[in-house]
Amino acid sequence: VDGPVRQRSLWQHNLALVLRHVSAATPTSRAEVAAATGLTRATVSSLVEDLLRAGLVTEVEPAPRTGAGRPATGLVLSAAGPAGLGLEINVDFLAAAVVDLTGAVRHHVVRRVDQRDRAPERVLADVARMAAEAVGSADLRVAAGSADLRVAAARLAVPGLVDGDGLVRAAPNLGWRDLDVVGPLLAAADWPDLPVTVDNEANLGALGELAAFRQPAASSSASFLYISGEVGIGAGLVLDGALFRGAHGWSGEIGHVTVSPDGPVCRCGARGCLERYAGQEAIMRAAGIACDPALSADMAVARIAELARSSDPAVLDALSDAGTALGIAAAGVVNLLDVDTVVLGGSFAALATWLGSPVERELRERVLTAGWSPIEVRASALGAAATVIGAAGSVVHDLRAAPATWVSTLR
Ligand SMILES: [Zn+2]
């Protein structure tokens, strides 16, 4: 900022600074935080008081000390206190998860229902019910005497283009257009005060992956392409440790990258999009497996994997073609942006055994720099759960980056 720093923004800044030090080294002490940040002991004590009162940090027994003087009380992030609620609407399932401030997953539920022929209000009412169950879940109760977890905010993942204000511009596989999802969700859930934001499912999956692989030294430099395969295909792009959203927040539509200009017509109206070669239904069609509407996507993926394991030639060919198409699309991204890793997420994680080699082969052949630095291709660490856990985790990430908002609400 160019203007003068006001008292309040100074407090906000220092509060975040102290919390960052507590999260980086556990347990730490007030004296160590003062030494590391350059703040006075008195300022640190006052800020730690604010964080303790808001349930963001907690005190632990001091570690035995060998030197002179009384050992200092330890400070750690609190596993009680505020938590993040993640919610996910996908084409054939709904999911809810709660992640606490330390990053631990405290609740995770998936419900398999095909959402394609359902009215949006009914889908959102189901999500609201799952959210209420998550908030009331027994997993969130902490030992007697300490405070229970409290959901600070919720983030909803949707397979489509989302505007900043919670408007779903288009979710083609659900048939949704220009739909407000936050209003009906809050009405159905009966929490007028809970902050709810909406984001694209692949973006949140990429954030889940980033958190799962976050190592202190590597987090700020991680650059990877996360490809989420469901009925549609989306991607989340992490550049230098941060999600790249693009001008409107619509980056990552890799499903509509052209693989073959003369290919079959896609739902979007163009020809030869990646989704037509590597989407779940495209793989099943190519493998000669009937797209049974009663078969949920994860059952369909399990069926594909089972046939591949038994070396069914049609299925192996279909997966090889899908992997080739994925590799061609991914190579364009790697050539342009110099990411060093391609993560196969969503249902692709369960098929990575067969998709991985053709993707690697195409990257090797098509990426100019592959000879100097091979591109790593791997399955997502969280599999199909990456998105909903990433949604909850991103709430926690925001809370830890800017704790003043939460502390102020309790004042
Ligand atoms: Zn398309």
GROMACS .gro file of C-alpha atoms and ligand atoms in nm:
model
  412
    1VAL     CA    1   0.000   0.000   0.000
    2ASP     CA    2   0.114   0.354  -0.071
    3GLY     CA    3  -0.094   0.536   0.191
    4PRO     CA    4  -0.024   0.552   0.565
    5VAL     CA    5  -0.071   0.230   0.762
    6ARG     CA    6  -0.356   0.271   1.005
    7GLN     CA    7  -0.355   0.129   1.355
    8ARG     CA    8  -0.611  -0.134   1.260
    9SER     CA    9  -0.429  -0.261   0.954
   10LEU     CA   10  -0.111  -0.277   1.159
   11TRP     CA   11  -0.292  -0.501   1.408
   12GLN     CA   12  -0.432  -0.715   1.123
   13HIS     CA   13  -0.088  -0.751   0.969
   14ASN     CA   14   0.087  -0.839   1.295
   15LEU     CA   15  -0.186  -1.082   1.400
   16ALA     CA   16  -0.136  -1.273   1.073
   17LEU     CA   17   0.241  -1.258   1.119
   18VAL     CA   18   0.224  -1.411   1.467
   19LEU     CA   19  -0.018  -1.681   1.355
   20ARG     CA   20   0.210  -1.767   1.063
   21HIS     CA   21   0.500  -1.820   1.303
   22VAL     CA   22   0.290  -2.035   1.533
   23SER     CA   23   0.184  -2.252   1.234
   24ALA     CA   24   0.537  -2.285   1.097
   25ALA     CA   25   0.712  -2.411   1.412
   26THR     CA   26   0.518  -2.618   1.662
   27PRO     CA   27   0.531  -2.571   1.947
   28THR     CA   28   0.683  -2.226   1.968
   29SER     CA   29   0.687  -1.970   2.250
   30ARG     CA   30   0.601  -1.601   2.281
   31ALA     CA   31   0.973  -1.522   2.315
   32GLU     CA   32   1.059  -1.718   2.000
   33VAL     CA   33   0.781  -1.543   1.805
   34ALA     CA   34   0.913  -1.205   1.925
   35ALA     CA   35   1.267  -1.295   1.820
   36ALA     CA   36   1.155  -1.426   1.479
   37THR     CA   37   0.923  -1.136   1.393
   38GLY     CA   38   1.106  -0.840   1.547
   39LEU     CA   39   0.792  -0.743   1.741
   40THR     CA   40   0.828  -0.651   2.111
   41ARG     CA   41   0.749  -0.915   2.374
   42ALA     CA   42   0.456  -0.702   2.496
   43THR     CA   43   0.306  -0.674   2.146
   44VAL     CA   44   0.343  -1.047   2.088
   45SER     CA   45   0.177  -1.124   2.423
   46SER     CA   46  -0.118  -0.902   2.341
   47LEU     CA   47  -0.160  -1.053   1.992
   48VAL     CA   48  -0.130  -1.408   2.131
   49GLU     CA   49  -0.406  -1.316   2.382
   50ASP     CA   50  -0.632  -1.219   2.087
   51LEU     CA   51  -0.550  -1.547   1.910
   52LEU     CA   52  -0.607  -1.755   2.225
   53ARG     CA   53  -0.941  -1.589   2.294
   54ALA     CA   54  -1.057  -1.653   1.936
   55GLY     CA   55  -0.958  -2.020   1.958
   56LEU     CA   56  -0.698  -1.998   1.683
   57VAL     CA   57  -0.404  -2.105   1.899
   58THR     CA   58  -0.378  -2.301   2.218
   59GLU     CA   59  -0.117  -2.340   2.490
   60VAL     CA   60   0.066  -2.668   2.549
   61GLU     CA   61   0.304  -2.795   2.817
   62PRO     CA   62   0.649  -2.645   2.780
   63ALA     CA   63   0.920  -2.869   2.642
   64PRO     CA   64   1.184  -2.961   2.902
   65ARG     CA   65   1.465  -2.713   2.874
   66THR     CA   66   1.830  -2.771   2.951
   67GLY     CA   67   1.947  -2.410   2.977
   68ALA     CA   68   1.888  -2.161   3.258
   69GLY     CA   69   1.549  -2.007   3.330
   70ARG     CA   70   1.191  -2.126   3.342
   71PRO     CA   71   1.079  -2.313   3.028
   72ALA     CA   72   0.830  -2.112   2.820
   73THR     CA   73   0.470  -2.220   2.757
   74GLY     CA   74   0.435  -2.369   2.408
   75LEU     CA   75   0.195  -2.232   2.147
   76VAL     CA   76   0.035  -2.443   1.873
   77LEU     CA   77  -0.248  -2.403   1.624
   78SER     CA   78  -0.577  -2.506   1.781
   79ALA     CA   79  -0.753  -2.822   1.663
   80ALA     CA   80  -1.068  -2.681   1.826
   81GLY     CA   81  -1.192  -2.332   1.737
   82PRO     CA   82  -1.275  -2.228   1.382
   83ALA     CA   83  -1.287  -2.479   1.095
   84GLY     CA   84  -1.365  -2.480   0.723
   85LEU     CA   85  -1.666  -2.649   0.565
   86GLY     CA   86  -1.625  -2.779   0.209
   87LEU     CA   87  -1.924  -2.874  -0.004
   88GLU     CA   88  -1.924  -3.024  -0.352
   89ILE     CA   89  -2.187  -3.064  -0.619
   90ASN     CA   90  -2.073  -3.292  -0.896
   91VAL     CA   91  -2.257  -3.455  -1.183
   92ASP     CA   92  -2.330  -3.776  -0.996
   93PHE     CA   93  -2.240  -3.716  -0.634
   94LEU     CA   94  -2.254  -3.464  -0.351
   95ALA     CA   95  -1.987  -3.434  -0.080
   96ALA     CA   96  -1.921  -3.248   0.244
   97ALA     CA   97  -1.602  -3.218   0.451
   98VAL     CA   98  -1.477  -3.028   0.754
   99VAL     CA   99  -1.108  -2.942   0.794
  100ASP     CA  100  -0.977  -2.794   1.119
  101LEU     CA  101  -0.719  -2.520   1.155
  102THR     CA  102  -0.430  -2.766   1.168
  103GLY     CA  103  -0.537  -2.908   0.829
  104ALA     CA  104  -0.679  -3.233   0.971
  105VAL     CA  105  -0.991  -3.372   0.799
  106ARG     CA  106  -1.254  -3.407   1.073
  107HIS     CA  107  -1.555  -3.512   0.867
  108HIS     CA  108  -1.600  -3.640   0.510
  109VAL     CA  109  -1.919  -3.776   0.356
  110VAL     CA  110  -2.002  -3.859  -0.007
  111ARG     CA  111  -2.353  -3.927  -0.137
  112ARG     CA  112  -2.401  -4.087  -0.479
  113VAL     CA  113  -2.697  -3.941  -0.665
  114ASP     CA  114  -2.712  -3.848  -1.031
  115GLN     CA  115  -2.785  -3.473  -1.030
  116ARG     CA  116  -2.851  -3.435  -1.403
  117ASP     CA  117  -3.229  -3.451  -1.411
  118ARG     CA  118  -3.289  -3.282  -1.077
  119ALA     CA  119  -3.409  -2.926  -1.016
  120PRO     CA  120  -3.127  -2.707  -0.879
  121GLU     CA  121  -3.333  -2.618  -0.568
  122ARG     CA  122  -3.358  -2.986  -0.476
  123VAL     CA  123  -2.985  -3.039  -0.527
  124LEU     CA  124  -2.909  -2.734  -0.311
  125ALA     CA  125  -3.154  -2.850  -0.041
  126ASP     CA  126  -2.965  -3.183  -0.026
  127VAL     CA  127  -2.634  -2.998  -0.001
  128ALA     CA  128  -2.778  -2.784   0.281
  129ARG     CA  129  -2.883  -3.099   0.467
  130MET     CA  130  -2.535  -3.250   0.429
  131ALA     CA  131  -2.384  -2.924   0.551
  132ALA     CA  132  -2.606  -2.929   0.860
  133GLU     CA  133  -2.502  -3.289   0.929
  134ALA     CA  134  -2.137  -3.194   0.887
  135VAL     CA  135  -2.171  -2.899   1.126
  136GLY     CA  136  -2.347  -3.116   1.383
  137SER     CA  137  -2.117  -3.415   1.333
  138ALA     CA  138  -1.985  -3.591   1.639
  139ASP     CA  139  -1.633  -3.581   1.490
  140LEU     CA  140  -1.624  -3.210   1.562
  141ARG     CA  141  -1.677  -3.244   1.936
  142VAL     CA  142  -1.354  -3.207   2.121
  143ALA     CA  143  -1.274  -3.345   2.465
  144ALA     CA  144  -1.498  -3.223   2.746
  145GLY     CA  145  -1.391  -2.892   2.889
  146SER     CA  146  -1.255  -2.747   2.567
  147ALA     CA  147  -1.447  -2.564   2.299
  148ASP     CA  148  -1.602  -2.752   2.007
  149LEU     CA  149  -1.504  -2.677   1.651
  150ARG     CA  150  -1.701  -2.400   1.489
  151VAL     CA  151  -1.745  -2.369   1.115
  152ALA     CA  152  -1.615  -2.025   1.021
  153ALA     CA  153  -1.714  -2.030   0.655
  154ALA     CA  154  -1.815  -2.265   0.376
  155ARG     CA  155  -1.693  -2.305   0.020
  156LEU     CA  156  -1.900  -2.481  -0.245
  157ALA     CA  157  -1.739  -2.655  -0.543
  158VAL     CA  158  -1.935  -2.668  -0.868
  159PRO     CA  159  -1.831  -2.828  -1.201
  160GLY     CA  160  -1.863  -2.512  -1.408
  161LEU     CA  161  -1.781  -2.147  -1.462
  162VAL     CA  162  -1.837  -1.948  -1.145
  163ASP     CA  163  -1.855  -1.571  -1.097
  164GLY     CA  164  -1.715  -1.403  -0.789
  165ASP     CA  165  -2.063  -1.335  -0.645
  166GLY     CA  166  -2.168  -1.697  -0.623
  167LEU     CA  167  -2.334  -1.705  -0.961
  168VAL     CA  168  -2.284  -2.022  -1.166
  169ARG     CA  169  -2.250  -1.888  -1.521
  170ALA     CA  170  -2.255  -2.230  -1.681
  171ALA     CA  171  -2.229  -2.588  -1.558
  172PRO     CA  172  -2.292  -2.769  -1.888
  173ASN     CA  173  -2.299  -3.121  -1.745
  174LEU     CA  174  -2.566  -3.018  -1.492
  175GLY     CA  175  -2.755  -2.804  -1.745
  176TRP     CA  176  -2.721  -2.496  -1.518
  177ARG     CA  177  -2.692  -2.142  -1.656
  178ASP     CA  178  -2.678  -1.807  -1.474
  179LEU     CA  179  -2.791  -1.962  -1.150
  180ASP     CA  180  -2.753  -1.808  -0.803
  181VAL     CA  181  -2.655  -2.096  -0.577
  182VAL     CA  182  -2.566  -1.911  -0.255
  183GLY     CA  183  -2.911  -1.757  -0.190
  184PRO     CA  184  -3.110  -2.083  -0.213
  185LEU     CA  185  -2.840  -2.271  -0.019
  186LEU     CA  186  -2.846  -2.024   0.270
  187ALA     CA  187  -3.227  -2.024   0.268
  188ALA     CA  188  -3.240  -2.404   0.278
  189ALA     CA  189  -2.971  -2.429   0.544
  190ASP     CA  190  -3.112  -2.161   0.772
  191TRP     CA  191  -2.776  -1.995   0.845
  192PRO     CA  192  -2.814  -1.640   0.726
  193ASP     CA  193  -2.476  -1.543   0.874
  194LEU     CA  194  -2.245  -1.814   0.743
  195PRO     CA  195  -2.013  -1.676   0.476
  196VAL     CA  196  -2.044  -1.902   0.169
  197THR     CA  197  -1.834  -1.870  -0.143
  198VAL     CA  198  -1.846  -2.073  -0.464
  199ASP     CA  199  -1.558  -2.191  -0.679
  200ASN     CA  200  -1.488  -2.425  -0.967
  201GLU     CA  201  -1.431  -2.789  -0.868
  202ALA     CA  202  -1.097  -2.832  -1.046
  203ASN     CA  203  -0.960  -2.513  -0.887
  204LEU     CA  204  -1.047  -2.644  -0.542
  205GLY     CA  205  -0.909  -2.988  -0.630
  206ALA     CA  206  -0.578  -2.821  -0.721
  207LEU     CA  207  -0.578  -2.637  -0.386
  208GLY     CA  208  -0.645  -2.967  -0.207
  209GLU     CA  209  -0.350  -3.120  -0.390
  210LEU     CA  210  -0.130  -2.822  -0.308
  211ALA     CA  211  -0.209  -2.854   0.064
  212ALA     CA  212  -0.156  -3.232   0.064
  213PHE     CA  213   0.189  -3.194  -0.090
  214ARG     CA  214   0.280  -2.873   0.084
  215GLN     CA  215   0.630  -2.887   0.220
  216PRO     CA  216   0.757  -2.569   0.379
  217ALA     CA  217   1.044  -2.534   0.134
  218ALA     CA  218   0.852  -2.631  -0.179
  219SER     CA  219   0.512  -2.469  -0.129
  220SER     CA  220   0.594  -2.125  -0.264
  221SER     CA  221   0.752  -2.264  -0.578
  222ALA     CA  222   0.513  -2.550  -0.660
  223SER     CA  223   0.393  -2.525  -1.020
  224PHE     CA  224   0.168  -2.798  -1.149
  225LEU     CA  225  -0.128  -2.877  -1.371
  226TYR     CA  226  -0.405  -3.063  -1.189
  227ILE     CA  227  -0.644  -3.236  -1.431
  228SER     CA  228  -0.975  -3.348  -1.286
  229GLY     CA  229  -1.156  -3.619  -1.479
  230GLU     CA  230  -1.525  -3.662  -1.409
  231VAL     CA  231  -1.800  -3.669  -1.669
  232GLY     CA  232  -1.641  -3.344  -1.786
  233ILE     CA  233  -1.271  -3.257  -1.762
  234GLY     CA  234  -1.144  -2.949  -1.580
  235ALA     CA  235  -0.803  -2.831  -1.468
  236GLY     CA  236  -0.658  -2.624  -1.187
  237LEU     CA  237  -0.333  -2.443  -1.256
  238VAL     CA  238  -0.096  -2.378  -0.966
  239LEU     CA  239   0.188  -2.139  -1.054
  240ASP     CA  240   0.459  -2.054  -0.799
  241GLY     CA  241   0.251  -2.191  -0.514
  242ALA     CA  242  -0.070  -2.000  -0.599
  243LEU     CA  243  -0.380  -2.090  -0.796
  244PHE     CA  244  -0.393  -1.906  -1.129
  245ARG     CA  245  -0.751  -1.798  -1.191
  246GLY     CA  246  -0.733  -1.585  -1.504
  247ALA     CA  247  -0.911  -1.258  -1.584
  248HIS     CA  248  -1.260  -1.381  -1.484
  249GLY     CA  249  -1.170  -1.678  -1.266
  250TRP     CA  250  -1.244  -1.909  -1.556
  251SER     CA  251  -0.900  -2.058  -1.624
  252GLY     CA  252  -0.852  -2.432  -1.654
  253GLU     CA  253  -1.112  -2.533  -1.915
  254ILE     CA  254  -0.876  -2.796  -2.050
  255GLY     CA  255  -1.172  -3.019  -2.144
  256HIS     CA  256  -1.233  -2.782  -2.437
  257VAL     CA  257  -0.875  -2.762  -2.559
  258THR     CA  258  -0.867  -2.888  -2.918
  259VAL     CA  259  -0.703  -3.227  -2.960
  260SER     CA  260  -0.813  -3.279  -3.321
  261PRO     CA  261  -0.970  -2.993  -3.522
  262ASP     CA  262  -1.174  -3.235  -3.734
  263GLY     CA  263  -1.291  -3.448  -3.443
  264PRO     CA  264  -1.645  -3.511  -3.320
  265VAL     CA  265  -1.867  -3.221  -3.212
  266CYS     CA  266  -1.850  -3.139  -2.840
  267ARG     CA  267  -2.127  -3.019  -2.610
  268CYS     CA  268  -1.969  -2.673  -2.633
  269GLY     CA  269  -2.027  -2.661  -3.009
  270ALA     CA  270  -1.661  -2.691  -3.115
  271ARG     CA  271  -1.500  -2.998  -3.269
  272GLY     CA  272  -1.243  -3.239  -3.131
  273CYS     CA  273  -1.229  -3.117  -2.768
  274LEU     CA  274  -1.031  -3.321  -2.512
  275GLU     CA  275  -1.356  -3.414  -2.334
  276ARG     CA  276  -1.468  -3.604  -2.644
  277TYR     CA  277  -1.163  -3.832  -2.615
  278ALA     CA  278  -1.090  -3.859  -2.244
  279GLY     CA  279  -1.416  -3.778  -2.063
  280GLN     CA  280  -1.555  -4.068  -1.864
  281GLU     CA  281  -1.839  -4.135  -2.107
  282ALA     CA  282  -1.605  -4.108  -2.406
  283ILE     CA  283  -1.379  -4.375  -2.251
  284MET     CA  284  -1.676  -4.603  -2.186
  285ARG     CA  285  -1.811  -4.557  -2.537
  286ALA     CA  286  -1.470  -4.632  -2.689
  287ALA     CA  287  -1.437  -4.940  -2.466
  288GLY     CA  288  -1.778  -5.068  -2.571
  289ILE     CA  289  -1.917  -5.049  -2.216
  290ALA     CA  290  -2.283  -4.944  -2.213
  291CYS     CA  291  -2.340  -4.608  -2.039
  292ASP     CA  292  -2.595  -4.745  -1.793
  293PRO     CA  293  -2.766  -4.454  -1.617
  294ALA     CA  294  -2.800  -4.673  -1.307
  295LEU     CA  295  -2.423  -4.708  -1.294
  296SER     CA  296  -2.274  -4.423  -1.088
  297ALA     CA  297  -1.950  -4.269  -1.211
  298ASP     CA  298  -1.731  -4.431  -0.947
  299MET     CA  299  -1.889  -4.769  -1.022
  300ALA     CA  300  -1.824  -4.701  -1.390
  301VAL     CA  301  -1.461  -4.613  -1.314
  302ALA     CA  302  -1.426  -4.923  -1.096
  303ARG     CA  303  -1.565  -5.129  -1.386
  304ILE     CA  304  -1.318  -4.975  -1.632
  305ALA     CA  305  -1.028  -5.040  -1.389
  306GLU     CA  306  -1.140  -5.400  -1.332
  307LEU     CA  307  -1.157  -5.471  -1.708
  308ALA     CA  308  -0.818  -5.304  -1.758
  309ARG     CA  309  -0.665  -5.521  -1.485
  310SER     CA  310  -0.794  -5.829  -1.663
  311SER     CA  311  -0.628  -5.697  -1.983
  312ASP     CA  312  -0.952  -5.646  -2.177
  313PRO     CA  313  -0.811  -5.528  -2.515
  314ALA     CA  314  -1.094  -5.282  -2.596
  315VAL     CA  315  -1.061  -5.115  -2.255
  316LEU     CA  316  -0.681  -5.098  -2.276
  317ASP     CA  317  -0.711  -4.935  -2.621
  318ALA     CA  318  -0.970  -4.686  -2.496
  319LEU     CA  319  -0.749  -4.588  -2.201
  320SER     CA  320  -0.442  -4.561  -2.423
  321ASP     CA  321  -0.631  -4.328  -2.663
  322ALA     CA  322  -0.766  -4.122  -2.372
  323GLY     CA  323  -0.415  -4.093  -2.223
  324THR     CA  324  -0.275  -3.986  -2.561
  325ALA     CA  325  -0.538  -3.711  -2.590
  326LEU     CA  326  -0.468  -3.600  -2.232
  327GLY     CA  327  -0.095  -3.592  -2.302
  328ILE     CA  328  -0.143  -3.381  -2.617
  329ALA     CA  329  -0.354  -3.125  -2.428
  330ALA     CA  330  -0.119  -3.124  -2.127
  331ALA     CA  331   0.188  -3.076  -2.349
  332GLY     CA  332   0.043  -2.747  -2.475
  333VAL     CA  333   0.006  -2.625  -2.118
  334VAL     CA  334   0.358  -2.736  -2.019
  335ASN     CA  335   0.517  -2.575  -2.326
  336LEU     CA  336   0.343  -2.247  -2.247
  337LEU     CA  337   0.378  -2.229  -1.869
  338ASP     CA  338   0.674  -2.447  -1.766
  339VAL     CA  339   0.492  -2.643  -1.493
  340ASP     CA  340   0.700  -2.945  -1.388
  341THR     CA  341   0.424  -3.183  -1.276
  342VAL     CA  342   0.095  -3.310  -1.418
  343VAL     CA  343  -0.141  -3.449  -1.153
  344LEU     CA  344  -0.417  -3.688  -1.260
  345GLY     CA  345  -0.712  -3.614  -1.030
  346GLY     CA  346  -1.080  -3.695  -0.986
  347SER     CA  347  -1.163  -4.028  -1.148
  348PHE     CA  348  -0.835  -4.012  -1.348
  349ALA     CA  349  -0.653  -4.090  -1.020
  350ALA     CA  350  -0.804  -4.441  -1.016
  351LEU     CA  351  -0.706  -4.491  -1.382
  352ALA     CA  352  -0.356  -4.344  -1.356
  353THR     CA  353  -0.194  -4.690  -1.394
  354TRP     CA  354  -0.311  -4.697  -1.756
  355LEU     CA  355  -0.336  -4.326  -1.841
  356GLY     CA  356   0.006  -4.237  -1.698
  357SER     CA  357   0.235  -4.391  -1.964
  358PRO     CA  358   0.063  -4.247  -2.274
  359VAL     CA  359   0.051  -3.906  -2.101
  360GLU     CA  360   0.425  -3.932  -2.023
  361ARG     CA  361   0.502  -4.042  -2.379
  362GLU     CA  362   0.319  -3.746  -2.535
  363LEU     CA  363   0.486  -3.502  -2.294
  364ARG     CA  364   0.827  -3.649  -2.378
  365GLU     CA  365   0.762  -3.610  -2.751
  366ARG     CA  366   0.589  -3.274  -2.753
  367VAL     CA  367   0.743  -3.064  -2.476
  368LEU     CA  368   1.052  -2.884  -2.606
  369THR     CA  369   1.234  -2.886  -2.271
  370ALA     CA  370   1.148  -3.245  -2.171
  371GLY     CA  371   1.501  -3.363  -2.258
  372TRP     CA  372   1.654  -3.141  -1.989
  373SER     CA  373   1.389  -3.180  -1.726
  374PRO     CA  374   1.134  -3.462  -1.754
  375ILE     CA  375   0.779  -3.378  -1.648
  376GLU     CA  376   0.651  -3.578  -1.354
  377VAL     CA  377   0.310  -3.741  -1.403
  378ARG     CA  378   0.138  -3.875  -1.094
  379ALA     CA  379  -0.200  -3.963  -0.948
  380SER     CA  380  -0.360  -3.718  -0.707
  381ALA     CA  381  -0.278  -3.788  -0.342
  382LEU     CA  382  -0.640  -3.736  -0.239
  383GLY     CA  383  -0.809  -3.898  -0.541
  384ALA     CA  384  -1.175  -3.809  -0.583
  385ALA     CA  385  -1.180  -3.640  -0.239
  386ALA     CA  386  -0.934  -3.366  -0.344
  387THR     CA  387  -1.205  -3.117  -0.438
  388VAL     CA  388  -1.419  -3.122  -0.125
  389ILE     CA  389  -1.116  -3.139   0.105
  390GLY     CA  390  -0.956  -2.859  -0.097
  391ALA     CA  391  -1.276  -2.655  -0.055
  392ALA     CA  392  -1.269  -2.693   0.324
  393GLY     CA  393  -0.892  -2.650   0.335
  394SER     CA  394  -0.903  -2.329   0.133
  395VAL     CA  395  -1.136  -2.178   0.395
  396VAL     CA  396  -0.876  -2.269   0.659
  397HIS     CA  397  -0.597  -2.128   0.442
  398ASP     CA  398  -0.781  -1.793   0.416
  399LEU     CA  399  -0.850  -1.795   0.789
  400ARG     CA  400  -0.483  -1.850   0.868
  401ALA     CA  401  -0.371  -1.586   0.618
  402ALA     CA  402  -0.613  -1.321   0.753
  403PRO     CA  403  -0.717  -1.416   1.108
  404ALA     CA  404  -0.836  -1.064   1.196
  405THR     CA  405  -1.173  -1.116   1.027
  406TRP     CA  406  -1.252  -1.413   1.253
  407VAL     CA  407  -1.108  -1.250   1.566
  408SER     CA  408  -1.316  -0.935   1.501
  409THR     CA  409  -1.643  -1.126   1.469
  410LEU     CA  410  -1.597  -1.251   1.825
  411ARG     CA  411  -1.522  -0.915   1.980
  412ZN      ZN  412  -1.582  -2.857  -2.606
   0.00000   0.00000   0.00000
